[in-house]
Each structure stands twice: as C-alpha cells, then as structure tokens.
Short mmCIF file of C-alpha atoms in Angstrom, two decimals:
data_model
loop_
_atom_site.label_atom_id
_atom_site.label_comp_id
_atom_site.label_asym_id
_atom_site.label_seq_id
_atom_site.Cartn_x
_atom_site.Cartn_y
_atom_site.Cartn_z
CA UNK V 1 0.00 0.00 0.00
CA UNK V 2 2.83 2.38 0.85
CA UNK V 3 4.37 1.63 -2.55
CA UNK V 4 1.11 2.49 -4.27
CA UNK V 5 0.85 5.82 -2.45
CA UNK V 6 4.34 6.79 -3.54
CA UNK V 7 3.46 5.81 -7.10
CA UNK V 8 0.45 8.16 -7.08
CA UNK V 9 2.66 10.97 -5.77
CA UNK V 10 5.19 10.26 -8.53
CA UNK V 11 2.51 10.53 -11.21
CA UNK V 12 1.31 13.82 -9.73
CA UNK V 13 4.81 15.29 -9.64
CA UNK V 14 5.59 14.17 -13.19
CA UNK V 15 2.36 15.77 -14.41
CA UNK V 16 3.37 19.07 -12.82
CA UNK V 17 6.81 18.86 -14.49
CA UNK V 18 5.21 18.31 -17.91
CA UNK V 19 2.63 21.07 -17.37
CA UNK V 20 5.24 23.66 -16.39
CA UNK V 21 7.40 22.67 -19.36
CA UNK V 22 4.50 22.93 -21.83
CA UNK V 23 3.49 26.35 -20.51
CA UNK V 24 7.02 27.69 -20.94
CA UNK V 25 7.28 26.09 -24.41
CA UNK V 26 4.23 28.02 -25.58
CA UNK V 27 5.79 31.30 -24.39
CA UNK V 28 9.13 30.44 -26.05
CA UNK V 29 7.43 29.57 -29.33
CA UNK V 30 5.54 32.86 -29.32
CA UNK V 31 8.74 34.85 -28.66
CA UNK V 32 10.68 33.01 -31.40
CA UNK V 33 7.87 33.57 -33.92
CA UNK V 34 7.77 37.29 -33.06
CA UNK V 35 11.54 37.50 -33.62
CA UNK V 36 11.02 35.61 -36.92
CA UNK V 37 13.41 32.86 -35.87
CA UNK V 38 12.23 29.57 -37.37
CA UNK V 39 13.19 26.91 -34.83
CA UNK V 40 13.97 23.25 -35.49
CA UNK V 41 14.24 20.68 -32.70
CA UNK V 42 16.71 18.09 -34.05
CA UNK V 43 16.23 14.69 -32.42
CA UNK V 44 17.73 11.23 -32.88
CA UNK V 45 19.71 8.47 -31.19
CA UNK V 46 23.42 8.95 -30.38
CA UNK V 47 25.62 9.03 -33.46
CA UNK V 48 22.91 9.37 -36.14
CA UNK V 49 24.62 12.49 -37.50
CA UNK V 50 22.76 15.39 -35.92
CA UNK V 51 25.75 17.75 -35.99
CA UNK V 52 26.91 16.52 -39.40
CA UNK V 53 23.42 17.18 -40.79
CA UNK V 54 22.96 20.61 -39.17
CA UNK V 55 26.21 21.85 -40.76
CA UNK V 56 25.23 21.19 -44.42
CA UNK V 57 21.76 22.64 -43.75
CA UNK V 58 23.17 25.83 -42.21
CA UNK V 59 25.46 26.20 -45.24
CA UNK V 60 22.49 25.96 -47.64
CA UNK V 61 20.04 28.25 -45.80
CA UNK V 62 19.55 31.74 -47.23
CA UNK V 63 19.61 33.53 -43.85
CA UNK V 64 21.68 33.44 -40.69
CA UNK V 65 21.44 30.31 -38.55
CA UNK V 66 22.00 29.85 -34.84
CA UNK V 67 22.60 26.59 -33.00
CA UNK V 68 21.91 25.41 -29.46
CA UNK V 69 23.97 22.28 -28.73
CA UNK V 70 22.52 19.93 -26.13
CA UNK V 71 24.87 17.37 -24.58
CA UNK V 72 25.07 15.60 -21.25
CA UNK V 73 28.76 16.49 -21.18
CA UNK V 74 31.45 17.80 -23.58
CA UNK V 75 31.53 20.68 -26.08
CA UNK V 76 32.92 18.74 -29.05
CA UNK V 77 30.07 19.73 -31.40
CA UNK V 78 30.01 23.38 -30.31
CA UNK V 79 33.69 23.64 -31.20
CA UNK V 80 32.93 22.22 -34.66
CA UNK V 81 30.18 24.82 -35.16
CA UNK V 82 32.29 27.71 -33.93
CA UNK V 83 35.16 26.74 -36.25
CA UNK V 84 32.68 27.28 -39.09
CA UNK V 85 31.61 30.67 -37.71
CA UNK V 86 28.16 29.47 -36.61
CA UNK V 87 26.88 31.28 -33.51
CA UNK V 88 26.35 28.46 -31.01
CA UNK V 89 25.48 28.09 -27.34
CA UNK V 90 26.34 24.89 -25.47
CA UNK V 91 23.95 23.35 -22.94
CA UNK V 92 25.40 20.62 -20.72
CA UNK V 93 22.56 18.89 -18.92
CA UNK V 94 24.92 17.08 -16.54
CA UNK V 95 22.95 13.85 -16.73
CA UNK V 96 19.46 14.84 -17.91
CA UNK V 97 18.39 12.73 -20.89
CA UNK V 98 16.53 15.45 -22.84
CA UNK V 99 16.34 19.22 -23.24
CA UNK V 100 13.42 21.08 -21.70
CA UNK V 101 12.05 24.60 -21.98
CA UNK V 102 13.94 26.12 -19.01
CA UNK V 103 17.26 25.05 -20.64
CA UNK V 104 16.18 26.64 -23.94
CA UNK V 105 14.94 29.86 -22.34
CA UNK V 106 18.39 30.36 -20.79
CA UNK V 107 20.24 29.54 -24.03
CA UNK V 108 18.00 31.81 -26.13
CA UNK V 109 18.68 34.72 -23.82
CA UNK V 110 22.44 34.20 -24.43
CA UNK V 111 22.08 34.28 -28.23
CA UNK V 112 21.46 37.70 -29.80
CA UNK V 113 18.90 36.20 -32.17
CA UNK V 114 17.82 37.91 -35.37
CA UNK V 115 15.55 36.86 -38.26
CA UNK V 116 16.73 33.47 -39.48
CA UNK V 117 16.92 29.88 -38.31
CA UNK V 118 17.63 28.23 -34.98
CA UNK V 119 18.65 24.57 -34.78
CA UNK V 120 18.38 22.98 -31.35
CA UNK V 121 20.41 19.77 -31.24
CA UNK V 122 18.74 17.66 -28.59
CA UNK V 123 20.44 14.96 -26.46
CA UNK V 124 21.17 11.79 -28.43
CA UNK V 125 18.20 9.74 -27.32
CA UNK V 126 15.36 8.27 -29.38
CA UNK V 127 12.99 8.11 -26.40
CA UNK V 128 12.82 11.00 -23.93
CA UNK V 129 13.26 14.16 -26.09
CA UNK V 130 10.05 13.33 -27.99
CA UNK V 131 8.05 13.89 -24.79
CA UNK V 132 9.14 17.49 -24.24
CA UNK V 133 8.11 20.57 -26.25
CA UNK V 134 10.85 23.18 -26.21
CA UNK V 135 9.34 26.06 -28.16
CA UNK V 136 10.22 24.69 -31.60
CA UNK V 137 8.23 25.24 -34.80
CA UNK V 138 9.09 21.78 -36.15
CA UNK V 139 10.62 18.54 -34.90
CA UNK V 140 13.23 16.98 -37.20
CA UNK V 141 13.95 13.31 -36.52
CA UNK V 142 17.17 11.78 -37.85
CA UNK V 143 17.23 8.01 -38.30
CA UNK V 144 19.90 5.98 -40.11
CA UNK V 145 20.25 2.94 -42.33
CA UNK V 146 22.86 1.55 -39.90
CA UNK V 147 20.39 1.51 -36.97
CA UNK V 148 18.10 -0.90 -38.82
CA UNK V 149 14.65 -0.68 -40.35
CA UNK V 150 12.66 -1.67 -37.23
CA UNK V 151 13.14 1.63 -35.38
CA UNK V 152 9.63 3.09 -36.07
CA UNK V 153 8.09 -0.05 -34.55
CA UNK V 154 10.28 0.05 -31.43
CA UNK V 155 10.39 3.82 -30.75
CA UNK V 156 7.04 5.02 -32.11
CA UNK V 157 6.61 8.37 -30.31
CA UNK V 158 9.55 10.12 -32.00
CA UNK V 159 8.38 8.96 -35.43
CA UNK V 160 4.77 9.92 -34.67
CA UNK V 161 5.69 13.44 -33.58
CA UNK V 162 8.24 14.22 -36.33
CA UNK V 163 7.40 16.99 -38.84
CA UNK V 164 10.32 15.98 -41.06
CA UNK V 165 12.51 12.85 -41.08
CA UNK V 166 16.03 12.49 -42.45
CA UNK V 167 17.07 8.92 -43.22
CA UNK V 168 20.81 9.47 -42.88
CA UNK V 169 24.01 7.54 -43.69
CA UNK V 170 22.56 6.47 -47.05
CA UNK V 171 26.13 6.13 -48.35
CA UNK V 172 26.31 2.92 -46.23
CA UNK V 173 23.16 1.35 -47.73
CA UNK V 174 25.11 -1.24 -49.74
CA UNK V 175 26.93 -2.53 -46.65
CA UNK V 176 24.01 -3.05 -44.24
CA UNK V 177 20.77 -5.05 -44.18
CA UNK V 178 18.24 -2.22 -44.31
CA UNK V 179 14.69 -2.91 -45.52
CA UNK V 180 13.43 0.46 -46.80
CA UNK V 181 9.89 -0.80 -47.42
CA UNK V 182 9.56 -2.17 -43.85
CA UNK V 183 10.95 1.11 -42.46
CA UNK V 184 8.57 3.27 -44.53
CA UNK V 185 5.56 1.04 -43.69
CA UNK V 186 6.35 1.62 -40.02
CA UNK V 187 6.72 5.38 -40.51
CA UNK V 188 3.48 5.66 -42.52
CA UNK V 189 1.41 3.81 -39.89
CA UNK V 190 2.44 6.41 -37.30
CA UNK V 191 2.70 9.50 -39.45
CA UNK V 192 0.99 9.24 -42.85
CA UNK V 193 2.23 12.49 -44.41
CA UNK V 194 5.64 13.27 -42.88
CA UNK V 195 8.28 14.00 -45.54
CA UNK V 196 11.26 11.61 -45.45
CA UNK V 197 14.53 12.70 -47.08
CA UNK V 198 17.37 10.26 -47.73
CA UNK V 199 20.58 12.03 -46.74
CA UNK V 200 24.28 11.46 -46.23
CA UNK V 201 26.32 13.72 -44.01
CA UNK V 202 29.37 12.25 -45.74
CA UNK V 203 28.44 12.96 -49.39
CA UNK V 204 25.99 15.85 -48.87
CA UNK V 205 23.19 14.05 -50.73
CA UNK V 206 19.61 15.04 -49.82
CA UNK V 207 20.20 18.31 -47.94
CA UNK V 208 19.15 20.53 -50.88
CA UNK V 209 15.72 18.93 -50.74
CA UNK V 210 15.50 19.03 -46.93
CA UNK V 211 16.47 22.71 -46.88
CA UNK V 212 13.90 23.56 -49.57
CA UNK V 213 11.26 22.00 -47.31
CA UNK V 214 12.52 24.00 -44.27
CA UNK V 215 12.47 27.31 -46.19
CA UNK V 216 8.94 26.66 -47.45
CA UNK V 217 7.74 25.68 -43.97
CA UNK V 218 9.37 28.73 -42.39
CA UNK V 219 7.53 31.00 -44.82
CA UNK V 220 4.19 29.48 -43.87
CA UNK V 221 4.85 29.78 -40.12
CA UNK V 222 6.70 33.10 -39.89
CA UNK V 223 4.59 35.58 -41.81
CA UNK V 224 6.87 37.93 -43.73
CA UNK I 1 8.62 30.41 -5.23
CA UNK I 2 5.97 27.86 -6.13
CA UNK I 3 8.24 26.56 -8.86
CA UNK I 4 11.09 26.11 -6.40
CA UNK I 5 8.90 24.18 -3.98
CA UNK I 6 7.83 21.82 -6.74
CA UNK I 7 11.49 21.34 -7.71
CA UNK I 8 12.36 20.27 -4.16
CA UNK I 9 9.42 17.88 -4.15
CA UNK I 10 10.57 16.45 -7.50
CA UNK I 11 14.05 15.75 -6.13
CA UNK I 12 12.55 14.02 -3.09
CA UNK I 13 10.24 11.86 -5.19
CA UNK I 14 13.04 10.88 -7.61
CA UNK I 15 15.24 9.90 -4.68
CA UNK I 16 12.51 7.62 -3.34
CA UNK I 17 12.13 6.03 -6.80
CA UNK I 18 15.88 5.32 -6.99
CA UNK I 19 16.02 4.02 -3.40
CA UNK I 20 13.13 1.59 -3.93
CA UNK I 21 14.70 0.39 -7.18
CA UNK I 22 18.12 -0.18 -5.60
CA UNK I 23 16.63 -2.10 -2.70
CA UNK I 24 14.74 -4.43 -5.04
CA UNK I 25 17.86 -4.82 -7.24
CA UNK I 26 19.86 -6.14 -4.27
CA UNK I 27 17.15 -8.73 -3.54
CA UNK I 28 16.97 -9.76 -7.22
CA UNK I 29 20.75 -10.11 -7.44
CA UNK I 30 20.80 -12.32 -4.35
CA UNK I 31 18.02 -14.56 -5.72
CA UNK I 32 19.73 -14.89 -9.13
CA UNK I 33 23.05 -15.76 -7.51
CA UNK I 34 21.35 -18.42 -5.34
CA UNK I 35 19.78 -19.92 -8.47
CA UNK I 36 23.23 -19.79 -10.13
CA UNK I 37 21.92 -17.68 -13.01
CA UNK I 38 24.69 -15.32 -14.17
CA UNK I 39 22.89 -12.17 -15.31
CA UNK I 40 24.05 -9.66 -17.92
CA UNK I 41 22.39 -6.26 -18.37
CA UNK I 42 22.91 -5.46 -22.08
CA UNK I 43 22.82 -1.72 -22.74
CA UNK I 44 23.38 0.51 -25.76
CA UNK I 45 21.76 3.04 -28.08
CA UNK I 46 19.03 1.99 -30.54
CA UNK I 47 20.32 -0.18 -33.36
CA UNK I 48 23.79 -0.97 -31.97
CA UNK I 49 23.11 -4.70 -32.33
CA UNK I 50 21.99 -5.82 -28.88
CA UNK I 51 19.81 -8.67 -30.17
CA UNK I 52 22.27 -9.61 -32.91
CA UNK I 53 25.05 -9.84 -30.29
CA UNK I 54 23.02 -11.78 -27.71
CA UNK I 55 22.23 -14.49 -30.29
CA UNK I 56 25.86 -15.43 -31.13
CA UNK I 57 26.75 -15.31 -27.41
CA UNK I 58 23.87 -17.63 -26.46
CA UNK I 59 24.99 -20.05 -29.20
CA UNK I 60 28.53 -20.14 -27.79
CA UNK I 61 27.70 -20.48 -24.07
CA UNK I 62 28.12 -23.94 -22.52
CA UNK I 63 24.88 -23.81 -20.50
CA UNK I 64 21.26 -22.81 -21.08
CA UNK I 65 20.57 -19.12 -21.62
CA UNK I 66 17.44 -17.11 -20.97
CA UNK I 67 16.56 -13.69 -22.35
CA UNK I 68 14.42 -10.82 -21.10
CA UNK I 69 13.65 -8.45 -23.99
CA UNK I 70 12.96 -4.84 -23.03
CA UNK I 71 11.22 -2.64 -25.59
CA UNK I 72 8.96 0.36 -25.41
CA UNK I 73 6.70 -1.38 -27.91
CA UNK I 74 6.85 -4.38 -30.30
CA UNK I 75 7.98 -7.99 -29.88
CA UNK I 76 10.20 -8.20 -32.98
CA UNK I 77 13.29 -9.35 -31.06
CA UNK I 78 11.41 -11.84 -28.87
CA UNK I 79 10.12 -13.52 -32.02
CA UNK I 80 13.70 -13.78 -33.34
CA UNK I 81 14.81 -15.39 -30.05
CA UNK I 82 11.89 -17.83 -29.92
CA UNK I 83 12.51 -18.95 -33.51
CA UNK I 84 15.94 -20.04 -32.28
CA UNK I 85 14.46 -21.90 -29.31
CA UNK I 86 15.72 -19.40 -26.72
CA UNK I 87 13.40 -19.05 -23.72
CA UNK I 88 12.47 -15.36 -23.76
CA UNK I 89 10.07 -13.04 -21.93
CA UNK I 90 9.04 -9.73 -23.49
CA UNK I 91 8.70 -6.56 -21.41
CA UNK I 92 6.93 -3.65 -23.08
CA UNK I 93 7.47 -0.53 -20.99
CA UNK I 94 4.83 1.42 -22.91
CA UNK I 95 6.93 4.57 -22.94
CA UNK I 96 9.43 4.19 -20.10
CA UNK I 97 12.98 4.81 -21.31
CA UNK I 98 14.76 2.14 -19.20
CA UNK I 99 14.11 -1.13 -17.39
CA UNK I 100 13.87 -1.11 -13.60
CA UNK I 101 13.83 -3.79 -10.91
CA UNK I 102 10.02 -4.17 -10.64
CA UNK I 103 9.89 -4.98 -14.40
CA UNK I 104 12.65 -7.58 -13.96
CA UNK I 105 11.10 -9.14 -10.84
CA UNK I 106 7.90 -9.79 -12.82
CA UNK I 107 9.77 -11.18 -15.85
CA UNK I 108 12.00 -13.44 -13.71
CA UNK I 109 8.93 -14.96 -12.04
CA UNK I 110 7.61 -15.88 -15.52
CA UNK I 111 10.83 -17.66 -16.55
CA UNK I 112 11.45 -21.07 -14.97
CA UNK I 113 15.12 -20.23 -14.49
CA UNK I 114 17.77 -22.88 -13.95
CA UNK I 115 21.57 -22.76 -13.65
CA UNK I 116 22.90 -20.86 -16.65
CA UNK I 117 22.89 -17.36 -18.11
CA UNK I 118 20.28 -14.59 -18.28
CA UNK I 119 20.66 -11.74 -20.79
CA UNK I 120 18.49 -8.70 -20.10
CA UNK I 121 18.24 -6.56 -23.25
CA UNK I 122 17.59 -3.05 -21.97
CA UNK I 123 15.74 -0.28 -23.85
CA UNK I 124 17.83 1.20 -26.67
CA UNK I 125 19.09 4.29 -24.87
CA UNK I 126 22.64 5.32 -24.03
CA UNK I 127 21.55 7.55 -21.14
CA UNK I 128 18.84 6.37 -18.74
CA UNK I 129 19.45 2.59 -18.36
CA UNK I 130 22.90 3.28 -16.85
CA UNK I 131 21.21 4.91 -13.84
CA UNK I 132 19.18 1.86 -12.77
CA UNK I 133 20.46 -1.35 -11.21
CA UNK I 134 18.25 -4.30 -12.15
CA UNK I 135 19.80 -7.19 -10.23
CA UNK I 136 22.49 -7.95 -12.83
CA UNK I 137 25.94 -9.36 -12.12
CA UNK I 138 27.57 -7.37 -14.94
CA UNK I 139 26.67 -4.52 -17.28
CA UNK I 140 27.59 -5.06 -20.94
CA UNK I 141 27.71 -1.89 -23.03
CA UNK I 142 27.51 -2.17 -26.81
CA UNK I 143 28.89 0.74 -28.84
CA UNK I 144 29.52 0.80 -32.60
CA UNK I 145 31.98 2.17 -35.13
CA UNK I 146 29.05 3.76 -37.02
CA UNK I 147 28.01 5.88 -34.00
CA UNK I 148 31.37 7.64 -33.97
CA UNK I 149 34.35 7.70 -31.66
CA UNK I 150 33.17 10.59 -29.43
CA UNK I 151 30.52 8.59 -27.56
CA UNK I 152 32.50 8.04 -24.30
CA UNK I 153 32.98 11.81 -24.03
CA UNK I 154 29.29 12.60 -24.62
CA UNK I 155 27.64 9.77 -22.67
CA UNK I 156 30.13 9.06 -19.88
CA UNK I 157 27.97 7.27 -17.30
CA UNK I 158 27.28 4.18 -19.42
CA UNK I 159 30.99 3.82 -20.25
CA UNK I 160 31.99 4.40 -16.64
CA UNK I 161 29.64 1.73 -15.29
CA UNK I 162 30.30 -0.94 -17.95
CA UNK I 163 31.96 -4.20 -16.84
CA UNK I 164 32.50 -5.26 -20.47
CA UNK I 165 32.25 -3.29 -23.72
CA UNK I 166 31.59 -4.64 -27.21
CA UNK I 167 32.66 -2.33 -30.03
CA UNK I 168 30.28 -3.68 -32.63
CA UNK I 169 29.80 -3.38 -36.43
CA UNK I 170 33.54 -3.69 -36.97
CA UNK I 171 32.81 -5.02 -40.47
CA UNK I 172 31.93 -1.39 -41.39
CA UNK I 173 35.23 0.07 -40.16
CA UNK I 174 36.55 0.71 -43.68
CA UNK I 175 33.48 2.77 -44.65
CA UNK I 176 33.23 5.16 -41.69
CA UNK I 177 35.46 7.76 -40.03
CA UNK I 178 36.09 6.07 -36.70
CA UNK I 179 39.12 7.05 -34.61
CA UNK I 180 39.87 4.01 -32.44
CA UNK I 181 42.57 5.77 -30.42
CA UNK I 182 40.27 8.71 -29.55
CA UNK I 183 37.50 6.25 -28.59
CA UNK I 184 39.82 4.15 -26.39
CA UNK I 185 41.34 7.23 -24.75
CA UNK I 186 37.80 8.30 -23.79
CA UNK I 187 36.95 4.84 -22.45
CA UNK I 188 40.19 4.54 -20.44
CA UNK I 189 39.70 7.93 -18.74
CA UNK I 190 36.34 6.72 -17.39
CA UNK I 191 37.05 3.06 -16.88
CA UNK I 192 40.76 2.12 -16.85
CA UNK I 193 40.44 -1.67 -16.83
CA UNK I 194 37.18 -2.55 -18.66
CA UNK I 195 37.74 -5.20 -21.37
CA UNK I 196 36.75 -3.99 -24.87
CA UNK I 197 36.05 -6.61 -27.56
CA UNK I 198 35.75 -5.69 -31.24
CA UNK I 199 32.77 -7.60 -32.61
CA UNK I 200 30.58 -7.91 -35.67
CA UNK I 201 27.07 -9.32 -35.43
CA UNK I 202 27.27 -9.79 -39.19
CA UNK I 203 30.49 -11.85 -39.41
CA UNK I 204 30.56 -13.32 -35.88
CA UNK I 205 34.02 -11.93 -35.15
CA UNK I 206 34.89 -11.30 -31.50
CA UNK I 207 32.15 -13.28 -29.73
CA UNK I 208 34.43 -16.25 -28.87
CA UNK I 209 36.58 -13.87 -26.84
CA UNK I 210 33.60 -12.06 -25.26
CA UNK I 211 32.01 -15.38 -24.25
CA UNK I 212 35.29 -16.64 -22.75
CA UNK I 213 35.31 -13.52 -20.55
CA UNK I 214 31.64 -14.09 -19.53
CA UNK I 215 32.26 -17.75 -18.61
CA UNK I 216 35.31 -16.80 -16.53
CA UNK I 217 33.43 -13.99 -14.78
CA UNK I 218 30.44 -16.21 -14.08
CA UNK I 219 32.72 -18.76 -12.38
CA UNK I 220 34.13 -16.10 -10.08
CA UNK I 221 30.69 -14.74 -9.12
CA UNK I 222 28.60 -17.91 -8.94
CA UNK I 223 30.55 -20.29 -6.74
CA UNK I 224 30.21 -23.83 -8.12
#
C-alpha cells in the first residue's frame, strides 16, 4: 500500500513537471515567432549524425542560422560549429536525458537572435526528447540505415511526432541489411504524411531537398 | 517560489524512486546468484546490435541461456529469439525509457530459471538505463563504429559503469570515419580496466573472446 501511495505521488509530480514545461514552451514559441526565428528541434539516437546534418543545412540556408547544442557532457560539437563561424550556445545537462524549456529559455537569452533559423540539437536519445516541447516550430527526426529498419516499430513516439525525417548515412546502404519498405511502412502507420529525405552527411546528398522544405515551412509559419 | 517548492518535491520523489529500485535490485541479485543464473544487463543506443550480439553469445555459451527483452513497444526481437528456441520473456514498458527492478522481478517470475545465463536486453538508450540497477551481475555496453568515436565523451555514465564493452559493427570500419585511439582514450579515462572486444554481429568476429570472458566472470561470481 505504501508503494502504491508513492506511485500516485510520482505521477502527480511528473504531471506538474510536464505542465510547467508545456506552458514555458508556448511562451518560447511565441517569442521566437515574433523574432522571426524559425526553430527546429533536431532529435535522434546517439551518433545518427545530428551535428553533421545541421552543418550542411546551415550552409544551404539563405539567412543566418543559430545553434543550441545539447549534450550531457562535452563541447565537441560546439567547437565544430564555432570553427565554421556558426553562432552556437552549449547546454550541458549534466545527466538529464533530454532538453526542456527552461534550458532553452536560458540559451535563447544568451544568443542575440535575429531573423533566421535556430537549430536545437537535442540529447542523443530516441525516447525522452520526444516527450518534451521546447518552443520549436518543427521537430526533425534523424534516423539511419545503420540503426536498422525496425526503429519506427520500437520507438514510435519520436516517429509519430516528427514533422520531417532524415534517413541518414545512405552512403552505407550497400553494406548493411536495411529494408526500406519495412521502415517506410512503419513510418506511414504512425505519421501518414511526414516527408522523409534520404541524406548522407558524408556525401551531402539530400540536404538541398531538406532545406527547400525547411524554407517553405518557415515562410508558412513566420509571416513575412 | 511555487516553482522552487515543486522542484524540491521532485528531487525528493526521484530519490525515493531510486532508493526503492536499488533495494529491489539487491534482492533480485541475491536470488539470481542463489539460483546460479549469471545475469548480464545489455545496454546501448538503438540499433547498436543488442539482439544480434546476444544471439551469437547464447549459441557459444556452454549452458542454457534465458533472455528478457525490453522494448517500449513491439515484440520483434522476442520472435527472433523464440525462432531459435531461446526461452524469452518480453517486457513492453509502454513509454518508459529504461528497465527497472520491478519490471525484472515480474519477468523473472515468468521464466522457470535454472543454472545458466540470463541476458536482459535493456531499452535502446545510451543515457537512462545506466542509472538503474536491475539485479544484474555485470553490465555489458555495446557501442559501434558507425556511431562515432566521441561517444565516451558525450555519454560518460554508461561507459563508466560498464563491466564489459563490445565495439560492434567492426565489419563497417573501412566505410566510416572512426578514430579508435580517440574512442579508447575516452573509455580509459572513465574506466581504466574494462575489457573492450571488437565484434561484428554480421560476421561473428569477437564473440568467442567475449564469451570466454563471460564464462570466466560467471565462475568467479557464482561459486560452483
């Protein structure tokens, strides 16, 4: 009985955490829209190529881009961004498995944002980030041919919530057992109309098309 | 002020969740040792090849092996195990990002365990599973050459807590930019003596050596 009481308290506390996060996310989204900063929450498992996809997209976008780098520890990716002249703020969560709105509110206040694009690279995790709104206009999910084609079936929430999916590391397609039909069937069951772009951070394939989609979407969200 | 009060309450509730889990993990570990079931908590990001590494290890072990499959949804991997005649119980967490001791206690009571080996395939997540003891004798971390060599620096806890590491997908080494020295330097800073075996679920390389380590370790933990 004592166990059950604690469980009820846990549920209550978790609900209050989610509610506070959602409330702050709505405020963040409103502020970013007013500043005409189109914001992309980039999610995916560790090592799917979030940084190495953000870089070719930033290079192709017609306006200035900003980056918020989320990591548990380290600033390896921020250094890569800064070497390319991309204005970047590092968040180290120190253990937390996802970014939330309070983290983003702090990072946004550090960046002198102007009209353009903001990429938020979430923690490498295909589970938890999908549960937290962080003020973004769209969620970009990066999956890879090396992870295997069963990922939509095993981690449905991220695929269900994605506004755009990059299927990355396509340069390795010949060397792995990846069943594209099985993957796409899984995606379509969860998310019938999400655009899926086949990309390669190594060769640069697919980012022209992904960026065209982002620019179009930004126009429809941020009224000029 | 209200926010701060809720934060304190959150910390308190999380501490009680961890404490209850740890307590149950100690009991589970004792029961598994008494039954002479050497138990391996298999952790790693999505798609690193947890299932496709457990299968070649089970085939090489000298005694019966059991498997507990942890997934948010789906029973794809359990079906693979059952087709091979491996006694397997599926846990679907329905959203939870890691396995905990209550899940394992239920699954263990479903398996008619006997002297041998138990592999617990955790949720594909390089962050959260490392925080929860689940009664195991050793933690096996699977990392891959396709994820990139910076993973120990970005996700330190899993590397720090690992008793054995498999560096999987070594068959793809020629096609990716993987810096083995940088990876191993990162591992050694966190975990000076952990054995690291280079494996390939595709070619079968490395599992003889990994299984020899498991058998040796099991002998030292489970007194014959």
